[in-house]
Tab-separated table of C-alpha atoms in Angstrom:
chain	number	residue	atom	x	y	z
A	1	MET	CA	-0.225	-0.073	0.172
A	2	MET	CA	1.239	3.563	-1.072
A	3	ALA	CA	1.287	4.639	2.732
A	4	HIS	CA	4.985	5.010	4.733
A	5	GLY	CA	4.363	2.197	7.162
A	6	HIS	CA	4.314	0.286	3.851
A	7	MET	CA	6.877	1.884	2.053
A	8	ILE	CA	9.547	1.184	4.516
A	9	PRO	CA	9.315	-2.335	4.455
A	10	THR	CA	9.171	-2.774	1.137
A	11	LEU	CA	12.544	-1.059	0.779
A	12	ASP	CA	14.161	-3.036	3.182
A	13	ILE	CA	12.651	-6.398	1.289
A	14	ALA	CA	14.211	-5.186	-1.933
A	15	LYS	CA	17.132	-4.208	-0.181
A	16	LEU	CA	17.859	-7.407	1.633
A	17	PHE	CA	17.612	-9.408	-1.725
A	18	ALA	CA	19.760	-6.880	-3.736
A	19	ALA	CA	22.527	-7.310	-1.151
A	20	GLN	CA	22.172	-11.156	-2.394
A	21	GLY	CA	22.787	-9.914	-6.041
A	22	VAL	CA	19.247	-10.319	-6.892
A	23	LYS	CA	18.518	-6.931	-9.147
A	24	SER	CA	15.434	-5.212	-7.493
A	25	THR	CA	13.085	-3.109	-8.516
A	26	ILE	CA	11.104	-0.469	-6.617
A	27	ILE	CA	7.637	0.173	-8.926
A	28	THR	CA	6.034	2.863	-7.359
A	29	THR	CA	3.977	6.542	-8.030
A	30	PRO	CA	5.676	10.112	-9.226
A	31	LEU	CA	4.675	11.193	-6.420
A	32	ASN	CA	6.019	8.450	-4.023
A	33	ALA	CA	9.253	7.847	-5.574
A	34	HIS	CA	11.382	10.341	-3.610
A	35	TYR	CA	10.573	7.939	-0.383
A	36	PHE	CA	12.717	5.564	-2.126
A	37	GLN	CA	15.561	7.635	-3.918
A	38	LYS	CA	18.240	8.286	-1.313
A	39	SER	CA	17.981	4.697	-0.085
A	40	VAL	CA	18.245	3.150	-3.858
A	41	GLU	CA	21.309	5.338	-4.501
A	42	ARG	CA	22.965	4.550	-1.637
A	43	THR	CA	22.215	0.829	-2.363
A	44	ASN	CA	23.947	1.356	-5.884
A	45	GLN	CA	26.801	2.899	-4.460
A	46	LEU	CA	27.596	-0.095	-2.323
A	47	GLY	CA	27.787	-2.149	-5.475
A	48	PHE	CA	23.954	-3.964	-5.513
A	49	GLU	CA	21.791	-3.150	-8.096
A	50	MET	CA	18.321	-1.163	-7.747
A	51	GLY	CA	16.477	0.934	-9.602
A	52	ILE	CA	12.774	2.528	-9.335
A	53	LEU	CA	10.203	2.158	-11.986
A	54	THR	CA	7.043	4.690	-11.293
A	55	LEU	CA	3.484	4.678	-12.773
A	56	GLU	CA	1.197	7.007	-13.126
A	57	PHE	CA	-1.510	6.760	-10.103
A	58	PRO	CA	-5.206	7.200	-11.175
A	59	ALA	CA	-6.463	9.578	-8.552
A	60	ALA	CA	-8.579	11.267	-10.686
A	61	ALA	CA	-10.398	8.494	-12.654
A	62	ALA	CA	-11.288	7.160	-9.277
A	63	GLY	CA	-12.370	10.686	-7.920
A	64	LEU	CA	-9.622	11.866	-6.166
A	65	PRO	CA	-7.641	15.291	-5.860
A	66	GLU	CA	-4.388	15.364	-8.807
A	67	GLY	CA	-1.621	14.364	-6.106
A	68	CYS	CA	-3.170	12.313	-3.649
A	69	GLU	CA	-0.959	9.486	-4.186
A	70	SER	CA	-0.890	7.985	-0.600
A	71	ALA	CA	-2.945	6.499	2.241
A	72	ASP	CA	-1.268	9.657	4.046
A	73	GLN	CA	-2.608	11.945	2.089
A	74	LEU	CA	-6.326	11.044	2.555
A	75	THR	CA	-8.080	13.566	4.788
A	76	SER	CA	-11.503	12.159	4.785
A	77	GLU	CA	-12.820	8.609	5.268
A	78	ASP	CA	-15.572	9.005	2.169
A	79	MET	CA	-12.006	9.016	0.386
A	80	PHE	CA	-10.513	5.812	1.294
A	81	PRO	CA	-13.167	3.526	-1.262
A	82	LYS	CA	-11.446	5.814	-3.548
A	83	PHE	CA	-7.955	5.440	-2.656
A	84	PHE	CA	-8.853	1.799	-2.818
A	85	LYS	CA	-10.600	1.870	-6.353
A	86	ALA	CA	-7.421	4.028	-8.139
A	87	VAL	CA	-5.036	0.873	-6.709
A	88	THR	CA	-6.971	-1.414	-8.053
A	89	MET	CA	-6.655	0.592	-11.453
A	90	LEU	CA	-3.397	-0.155	-10.707
A	91	GLN	CA	-3.195	-4.020	-12.116
A	92	TYR	CA	-3.136	-2.903	-16.035
A	93	PRO	CA	-0.230	-0.345	-15.718
A	94	LEU	CA	1.887	-2.721	-13.506
A	95	GLU	CA	1.583	-5.733	-15.943
A	96	ARG	CA	2.814	-3.655	-19.090
A	97	ILE	CA	5.868	-2.915	-16.872
A	98	LEU	CA	5.751	-6.698	-15.560
A	99	ASP	CA	5.635	-7.013	-19.951
A	100	GLU	CA	8.683	-4.936	-20.528
A	101	VAL	CA	11.124	-6.037	-17.764
A	102	ARG	CA	10.333	-9.398	-17.618
A	103	PRO	CA	11.189	-10.307	-13.700
A	104	ASP	CA	11.647	-13.282	-12.205
A	105	CYS	CA	9.051	-12.167	-9.048
A	106	LEU	CA	6.748	-10.379	-7.880
A	107	VAL	CA	6.792	-8.658	-4.421
A	108	ALA	CA	4.086	-7.141	-3.343
A	109	ASP	CA	1.608	-5.469	-0.194
A	110	MET	CA	-1.566	-7.521	1.308
A	111	PHE	CA	-3.439	-4.616	-0.163
A	112	PHE	CA	-2.341	-5.028	-3.881
A	113	PRO	CA	-4.692	-8.710	-3.940
A	114	TRP	CA	-5.078	-8.613	-7.856
A	115	ALA	CA	-1.023	-9.194	-7.454
A	116	THR	CA	-1.343	-12.477	-6.794
A	117	GLU	CA	-3.334	-12.456	-10.874
A	118	VAL	CA	-0.796	-10.314	-12.519
A	119	ALA	CA	1.919	-12.621	-11.242
A	120	ALA	CA	0.635	-15.869	-12.626
A	121	LYS	CA	0.094	-14.197	-15.942
A	122	PHE	CA	3.846	-14.086	-15.917
A	123	ASN	CA	4.025	-17.440	-14.880
A	124	ILE	CA	6.171	-15.615	-11.811
A	125	PRO	CA	6.052	-16.560	-7.935
A	126	ARG	CA	4.171	-13.448	-5.909
A	127	LEU	CA	5.981	-12.644	-2.562
A	128	THR	CA	3.245	-11.152	-0.141
A	129	LYS	CA	4.596	-8.681	2.301
A	130	MET	CA	2.078	-8.063	5.350
A	131	GLN	CA	2.993	-5.614	8.287
A	132	LEU	CA	3.825	-7.772	11.723
A	133	SER	CA	3.425	-7.636	15.285
A	134	VAL	CA	6.475	-7.884	17.188
A	135	ASP	CA	6.018	-11.236	18.099
A	136	GLU	CA	4.556	-11.710	14.643
A	137	ARG	CA	7.600	-11.108	13.694
A	138	ASP	CA	9.765	-12.967	15.925
A	139	ALA	CA	8.134	-16.367	14.951
A	140	SER	CA	8.289	-15.482	11.569
A	141	GLU	CA	11.905	-14.306	11.094
A	142	SER	CA	12.840	-17.999	10.369
A	143	ASP	CA	10.689	-18.198	7.604
A	144	PHE	CA	12.183	-15.130	6.240
A	145	GLN	CA	15.361	-16.101	6.646
A	146	ARG	CA	15.029	-19.647	4.738
A	147	MET	CA	13.129	-17.173	2.373
A	148	ARG	CA	16.571	-15.247	1.453
A	149	ILE	CA	18.208	-18.224	1.454
A	150	LYS	CA	16.519	-19.544	-1.269
A	151	ALA	CA	16.542	-16.939	-3.744
A	152	LYS	CA	20.414	-16.816	-3.346
A	153	GLU	CA	20.611	-20.309	-3.862
A	154	SER	CA	18.120	-19.932	-6.530
A	155	GLU	CA	18.002	-18.520	-10.369
A	156	LEU	CA	16.370	-15.189	-9.058
A	157	SER	CA	18.260	-12.875	-10.952
A	158	SER	CA	15.234	-9.557	-11.179
A	159	LEU	CA	12.792	-9.166	-8.772
A	160	GLU	CA	9.905	-6.151	-9.261
A	161	LEU	CA	8.395	-4.726	-5.313
């Protein structure tokens, strides 16, 4: 989801994969790209391959004000359904990007349920990033560690987040 609490873990996952030699690309909207820019640049300076691609957020088409590309910018409860409508409208633009870059895997937030369908269309695995409490995180750390090791040992060469 395009909210700061979801962007930071997404960036962390991308950096973990990049550190394992897997090219990682953050796909975001133009007004959210700056949240990732400095960290992506630092990661690249360390010799790891990471990039940013943007897709237009259909705010106006969903009934939101232009420039409203993050849940943090929603000022009333009636904006949330419109925001989720706009998020759903990102499916086809994401498919166009994936058709160009041909990734080996797609990591998508749980608020992009249609990403599973997109990954299936491209015959790639889809990993779901979920926010976890400290207790849940401790319990799942070994699962994430196994996933990192599998990614390192596998033939993954690129990853879209």
